mmCIF file of C-alpha atoms in Angstrom:
data_model
loop_
_atom_site.group_PDB
_atom_site.id
_atom_site.type_symbol
_atom_site.label_atom_id
_atom_site.label_comp_id
_atom_site.label_asym_id
_atom_site.label_seq_id
_atom_site.Cartn_x
_atom_site.Cartn_y
_atom_site.Cartn_z
ATOM 1 C CA UNK C 1 -2.363 7.951 18.940
ATOM 2 C CA UNK C 2 -1.974 6.147 15.593
ATOM 3 C CA UNK C 3 1.357 4.390 15.103
ATOM 4 C CA UNK C 4 3.506 5.443 12.176
ATOM 5 C CA UNK C 5 2.752 3.239 9.184
ATOM 6 C CA UNK C 6 5.508 0.846 8.147
ATOM 7 C CA UNK C 7 5.313 -2.066 5.721
ATOM 8 C CA UNK C 8 7.801 -3.951 7.870
ATOM 9 C CA UNK C 9 5.316 -4.398 10.707
ATOM 10 C CA UNK C 10 2.141 -5.148 8.725
ATOM 11 C CA UNK C 11 0.310 -7.884 10.606
ATOM 12 C CA UNK C 12 0.158 -10.329 7.678
ATOM 13 C CA UNK C 13 3.855 -9.959 6.833
ATOM 14 C CA UNK C 14 5.459 -7.668 4.270
ATOM 15 C CA UNK C 15 5.421 -9.870 1.182
ATOM 16 C CA UNK C 16 1.931 -11.172 1.877
ATOM 17 C CA UNK C 17 0.709 -7.627 2.472
ATOM 18 C CA UNK C 18 1.867 -6.479 -0.963
ATOM 19 C CA UNK C 19 0.381 -9.563 -2.589
ATOM 20 C CA UNK C 20 -2.989 -8.718 -1.054
ATOM 21 C CA UNK C 21 -2.707 -4.993 -1.766
ATOM 22 C CA UNK C 22 -1.616 -4.969 -5.422
ATOM 23 C CA UNK C 23 -3.424 -7.084 -7.982
ATOM 24 C CA UNK C 24 -0.904 -9.091 -9.966
ATOM 25 C CA UNK C 25 1.964 -8.353 -7.578
ATOM 26 C CA UNK C 26 3.111 -11.970 -7.733
ATOM 27 C CA UNK C 27 3.286 -11.777 -11.526
ATOM 28 C CA UNK C 28 5.311 -8.564 -11.335
ATOM 29 C CA UNK C 29 7.711 -10.094 -8.824
ATOM 30 C CA UNK C 30 8.196 -13.207 -10.958
ATOM 31 C CA UNK C 31 8.717 -11.070 -14.067
ATOM 32 C CA UNK C 32 11.486 -9.083 -12.370
ATOM 33 C CA UNK C 33 13.106 -12.330 -11.276
ATOM 34 C CA UNK C 34 12.900 -13.783 -14.798
ATOM 35 C CA UNK C 35 14.243 -10.609 -16.397
ATOM 36 C CA UNK C 36 17.287 -10.740 -14.148
ATOM 37 C CA UNK C 37 18.539 -13.743 -16.147
ATOM 38 C CA UNK C 38 19.205 -11.453 -19.096
ATOM 39 C CA UNK C 39 21.390 -8.983 -17.198
ATOM 40 C CA UNK C 40 23.195 -10.485 -14.204
ATOM 41 C CA UNK C 41 26.870 -11.068 -15.041
ATOM 42 C CA UNK C 42 29.822 -12.593 -13.199
ATOM 43 C CA UNK C 43 32.118 -10.178 -11.350
ATOM 44 C CA UNK C 44 29.465 -7.436 -11.327
ATOM 45 C CA UNK C 45 27.125 -6.007 -8.710
ATOM 46 C CA UNK C 46 23.349 -6.537 -8.531
ATOM 47 C CA UNK C 47 21.577 -3.987 -6.327
ATOM 48 C CA UNK C 48 17.999 -3.904 -5.015
ATOM 49 C CA UNK C 49 16.707 -0.566 -3.691
ATOM 50 C CA UNK C 50 14.364 -0.901 -0.737
ATOM 51 C CA UNK C 51 15.114 -4.622 -0.523
ATOM 52 C CA UNK C 52 12.922 -5.136 2.607
ATOM 53 C CA UNK C 53 13.249 -8.841 3.547
ATOM 54 C CA UNK C 54 15.804 -9.519 0.807
ATOM 55 C CA UNK C 55 13.442 -12.036 -0.773
ATOM 56 C CA UNK C 56 14.068 -10.927 -4.361
ATOM 57 C CA UNK C 57 17.863 -10.989 -4.099
ATOM 58 C CA UNK C 58 17.868 -14.386 -2.401
ATOM 59 C CA UNK C 59 15.651 -15.741 -5.182
ATOM 60 C CA UNK C 60 18.022 -14.284 -7.791
ATOM 61 C CA UNK C 61 21.000 -15.979 -6.155
ATOM 62 C CA UNK C 62 19.272 -19.353 -6.164
ATOM 63 C CA UNK C 63 18.119 -18.896 -9.752
ATOM 64 C CA UNK C 64 21.419 -17.670 -11.174
ATOM 65 C CA UNK C 65 24.151 -19.252 -9.013
ATOM 66 C CA UNK C 66 24.622 -22.302 -11.285
ATOM 67 C CA UNK C 67 25.302 -20.177 -14.353
ATOM 68 C CA UNK C 68 26.569 -16.928 -12.816
ATOM 69 C CA UNK C 69 28.376 -17.924 -9.606
ATOM 70 C CA UNK C 70 30.611 -14.851 -9.325
ATOM 71 C CA UNK C 71 27.979 -12.106 -9.202
ATOM 72 C CA UNK C 72 27.601 -10.081 -6.003
ATOM 73 C CA UNK C 73 24.228 -8.959 -4.610
ATOM 74 C CA UNK C 74 23.535 -5.937 -2.396
ATOM 75 C CA UNK C 75 20.252 -4.955 -0.787
ATOM 76 C CA UNK C 76 19.714 -1.325 0.239
ATOM 77 C CA UNK C 77 17.259 -0.762 3.074
ATOM 78 C CA UNK C 78 16.697 2.090 5.526
ATOM 79 C CA UNK C 79 13.813 0.621 7.574
ATOM 80 C CA UNK C 80 15.392 -0.911 10.686
ATOM 81 C CA UNK C 81 12.505 -3.310 11.299
ATOM 82 C CA UNK C 82 13.759 -5.334 8.316
ATOM 83 C CA UNK C 83 17.315 -5.697 9.629
ATOM 84 C CA UNK C 84 16.807 -8.537 12.104
ATOM 85 C CA UNK C 85 17.487 -11.411 9.667
ATOM 86 C CA UNK C 86 20.225 -9.789 7.597
ATOM 87 C CA UNK C 87 23.175 -11.355 9.449
ATOM 88 C CA UNK C 88 21.651 -14.816 9.054
ATOM 89 C CA UNK C 89 21.011 -14.150 5.356
ATOM 90 C CA UNK C 90 24.626 -13.154 4.722
ATOM 91 C CA UNK C 91 25.868 -16.280 6.462
ATOM 92 C CA UNK C 92 23.606 -18.454 4.320
ATOM 93 C CA UNK C 93 24.224 -16.601 1.053
ATOM 94 C CA UNK C 94 27.904 -15.820 0.618
ATOM 95 C CA UNK C 95 27.242 -13.522 -2.363
ATOM 96 C CA UNK C 96 24.758 -11.358 -0.462
ATOM 97 C CA UNK C 97 25.406 -8.120 1.408
ATOM 98 C CA UNK C 98 23.186 -5.398 2.852
ATOM 99 C CA UNK C 99 23.632 -1.636 2.944
ATOM 100 C CA UNK C 100 21.663 -0.375 5.951
ATOM 101 C CA UNK C 101 21.062 3.237 5.126
ATOM 102 C CA UNK C 102 19.913 5.900 2.702
ATOM 103 C CA UNK C 103 20.182 5.043 -0.998
ATOM 104 C CA UNK C 104 21.500 8.568 -1.608
ATOM 105 C CA UNK C 105 24.664 7.562 0.259
ATOM 106 C CA UNK C 106 25.277 4.406 -1.781
ATOM 107 C CA UNK C 107 27.982 4.373 -4.454
ATOM 108 C CA UNK C 108 26.660 2.485 -7.484
ATOM 109 C CA UNK C 109 29.570 0.958 -9.386
ATOM 110 C CA UNK C 110 30.148 -1.941 -11.805
ATOM 111 C CA UNK C 111 26.441 -2.861 -11.751
ATOM 112 C CA UNK C 112 24.906 -5.206 -14.301
ATOM 113 C CA UNK C 113 21.404 -4.860 -12.792
ATOM 114 C CA UNK C 114 19.623 -2.549 -10.372
ATOM 115 C CA UNK C 115 16.055 -3.255 -9.213
ATOM 116 C CA UNK C 116 13.491 -1.308 -7.216
ATOM 117 C CA UNK C 117 9.973 -2.473 -6.386
ATOM 118 C CA UNK C 118 7.797 0.444 -5.240
ATOM 119 C CA UNK C 119 10.617 2.425 -3.627
ATOM 120 C CA UNK C 120 11.211 5.632 -5.614
ATOM 121 C CA UNK C 121 7.671 6.863 -4.864
ATOM 122 C CA UNK C 122 8.644 7.294 -1.198
ATOM 123 C CA UNK C 123 11.571 9.567 -2.035
ATOM 124 C CA UNK C 124 11.499 13.308 -2.604
ATOM 125 C CA UNK C 125 11.038 14.088 -6.336
ATOM 126 C CA UNK C 126 14.461 15.772 -6.570
ATOM 127 C CA UNK C 127 16.105 12.753 -4.937
ATOM 128 C CA UNK C 128 14.418 10.406 -7.432
ATOM 129 C CA UNK C 129 15.972 12.227 -10.374
ATOM 130 C CA UNK C 130 19.415 12.210 -8.776
ATOM 131 C CA UNK C 131 19.120 8.536 -7.800
ATOM 132 C CA UNK C 132 18.141 7.496 -11.328
ATOM 133 C CA UNK C 133 21.148 9.398 -12.682
ATOM 134 C CA UNK C 134 23.436 7.728 -10.129
ATOM 135 C CA UNK C 135 22.064 4.328 -11.123
ATOM 136 C CA UNK C 136 22.670 5.072 -14.799
ATOM 137 C CA UNK C 137 26.248 6.134 -14.121
ATOM 138 C CA UNK C 138 26.869 3.061 -11.969
ATOM 139 C CA UNK C 139 25.534 0.573 -14.520
ATOM 140 C CA UNK C 140 27.800 -1.097 -17.034
ATOM 141 C CA UNK C 141 26.917 -0.701 -20.711
ATOM 142 C CA UNK C 142 24.137 -3.159 -21.507
ATOM 143 C CA UNK C 143 22.923 -3.161 -17.914
ATOM 144 C CA UNK C 144 19.387 -2.390 -16.772
ATOM 145 C CA UNK C 145 17.371 -0.618 -14.103
ATOM 146 C CA UNK C 146 14.160 -2.639 -13.584
ATOM 147 C CA UNK C 147 11.655 -0.914 -11.332
ATOM 148 C CA UNK C 148 7.981 -0.582 -10.477
ATOM 149 C CA UNK C 149 5.992 2.374 -9.205
ATOM 150 C CA UNK C 150 2.477 3.486 -8.411
ATOM 151 C CA UNK C 151 1.587 6.314 -10.808
ATOM 152 C CA UNK C 152 -0.990 9.034 -11.302
ATOM 153 C CA UNK C 153 -2.995 9.169 -14.530
ATOM 154 C CA UNK C 154 -2.674 12.299 -16.650
ATOM 155 C CA UNK C 155 -6.433 12.209 -17.258
ATOM 156 C CA UNK C 156 -8.487 12.958 -14.081
ATOM 157 C CA UNK C 157 -11.409 10.803 -15.222
ATOM 158 C CA UNK C 158 -9.124 7.802 -15.739
ATOM 159 C CA UNK C 159 -7.452 8.499 -12.383
ATOM 160 C CA UNK C 160 -10.836 8.432 -10.661
ATOM 161 C CA UNK C 161 -11.805 5.183 -12.387
ATOM 162 C CA UNK C 162 -8.513 3.473 -11.536
ATOM 163 C CA UNK C 163 -8.661 4.632 -7.906
ATOM 164 C CA UNK C 164 -12.105 3.212 -7.214
ATOM 165 C CA UNK C 165 -11.483 0.001 -9.138
ATOM 166 C CA UNK C 166 -8.387 -0.426 -6.985
ATOM 167 C CA UNK C 167 -10.376 0.198 -3.804
ATOM 168 C CA UNK C 168 -12.930 -2.388 -4.917
ATOM 169 C CA UNK C 169 -10.098 -4.889 -5.284
ATOM 170 C CA UNK C 170 -8.583 -4.057 -1.887
ATOM 171 C CA UNK C 171 -11.942 -4.532 -0.145
ATOM 172 C CA UNK C 172 -11.610 -8.254 -0.865
ATOM 173 C CA UNK C 173 -8.727 -8.386 1.617
ATOM 174 C CA UNK C 174 -9.042 -5.329 3.865
ATOM 175 C CA UNK C 175 -11.799 -3.477 5.718
ATOM 176 C CA UNK C 176 -12.862 0.006 4.631
ATOM 177 C CA UNK C 177 -11.302 1.397 7.811
ATOM 178 C CA UNK C 178 -7.973 -0.310 7.101
ATOM 179 C CA UNK C 179 -7.958 1.036 3.537
ATOM 180 C CA UNK C 180 -8.762 4.594 4.619
ATOM 181 C CA UNK C 181 -6.295 4.592 7.516
ATOM 182 C CA UNK C 182 -3.505 3.448 5.231
ATOM 183 C CA UNK C 183 -4.371 6.123 2.644
ATOM 184 C CA UNK C 184 -4.227 8.808 5.332
ATOM 185 C CA UNK C 185 -0.865 7.584 6.621
ATOM 186 C CA UNK C 186 0.695 7.212 3.175
ATOM 187 C CA UNK C 187 -0.431 10.706 2.177
ATOM 188 C CA UNK C 188 2.622 12.152 3.933
ATOM 189 C CA UNK C 189 5.024 9.502 2.653
ATOM 190 C CA UNK C 190 4.179 8.630 -0.938
ATOM 191 C CA UNK C 191 4.293 11.106 -3.831
ATOM 192 C CA UNK C 192 3.735 9.213 -7.115
ATOM 193 C CA UNK C 193 4.717 10.475 -10.549
ATOM 194 C CA UNK C 194 2.844 10.085 -13.787
ATOM 195 C CA UNK C 195 4.093 7.485 -16.245
ATOM 196 C CA UNK C 196 5.221 10.325 -18.528
ATOM 197 C CA UNK C 197 7.290 11.869 -15.730
ATOM 198 C CA UNK C 198 8.996 8.551 -15.002
ATOM 199 C CA UNK C 199 9.850 8.087 -18.663
ATOM 200 C CA UNK C 200 11.216 11.637 -18.812
ATOM 201 C CA UNK C 201 13.441 11.169 -15.759
ATOM 202 C CA UNK C 202 14.856 7.959 -17.220
ATOM 203 C CA UNK C 203 15.359 9.532 -20.646
ATOM 204 C CA UNK C 204 17.158 12.545 -19.181
ATOM 205 C CA UNK C 205 19.487 10.185 -17.304
ATOM 206 C CA UNK C 206 20.312 8.446 -20.601
ATOM 207 C CA UNK C 207 18.099 5.338 -20.422
ATOM 208 C CA UNK C 208 15.949 3.737 -23.108
ATOM 209 C CA UNK C 209 12.769 2.793 -21.229
ATOM 210 C CA UNK C 210 9.974 0.284 -21.829
ATOM 211 C CA UNK C 211 6.891 -0.828 -19.881
ATOM 212 C CA UNK C 212 6.781 -4.574 -19.233
ATOM 213 C CA UNK C 213 3.909 -4.790 -16.696
ATOM 214 C CA UNK C 214 0.881 -2.766 -15.637
ATOM 215 C CA UNK C 215 -2.123 -3.290 -13.375
ATOM 216 C CA UNK C 216 -4.409 -0.345 -12.594
ATOM 217 C CA UNK C 217 -1.979 2.534 -11.986
ATOM 218 C CA UNK C 218 0.887 0.281 -10.927
ATOM 219 C CA UNK C 219 3.540 -0.173 -13.607
ATOM 220 C CA UNK C 220 6.790 -2.028 -14.162
ATOM 221 C CA UNK C 221 9.505 -0.432 -16.287
ATOM 222 C CA UNK C 222 12.784 -1.670 -17.698
ATOM 223 C CA UNK C 223 15.360 1.040 -18.407
ATOM 224 C CA UNK C 224 18.330 0.005 -20.539
ATOM 225 C CA UNK C 225 21.786 1.524 -20.606
ATOM 226 C CA UNK C 226 22.780 1.173 -24.239
#
């Protein structure tokens, strides 16, 4: 019997797994970290959806603590395999807290920044729309929702090209069997949108949205609450 796929238990470690799986992932991650400088404010909340190991939030704290010492950081994570180091993290980083549960149950409030790296695509489409609206309502004016997603192309020929170029890239780090097994397992978990659909959901929530990063069909978006 094949075990249920989870990023938390990937043999090479979560962060290293994404770095090997997505071309330019390190650049995306660094871009999100750099962009946080423009939005994090004292006495506000910074929230990361699907925070996994908490690496991004901990990097934000180190980067911003000298200039923005009074910001609070919350990681939302539902996968229990990530929980084991959370208590130690909170002891080391006094500004950091974790919400162990479903993002739909989290009350976004007084947020200057919300981030999400490849998380919405694992939610039901209806829940994505509602979550984006909740994020918008919980952000302060001038705040931002910075997120990344895997997308489908509107053009089937382009989709086919991007898919096989992506597989060619992944074969540098994974066997054909590993690639296929993961695709089969993710089929039941991941339901990507098109870029147009993501823009529409953000627009309907009230955001002004821009693309700041793209590699194959993976994109990074910054949605502003004006």
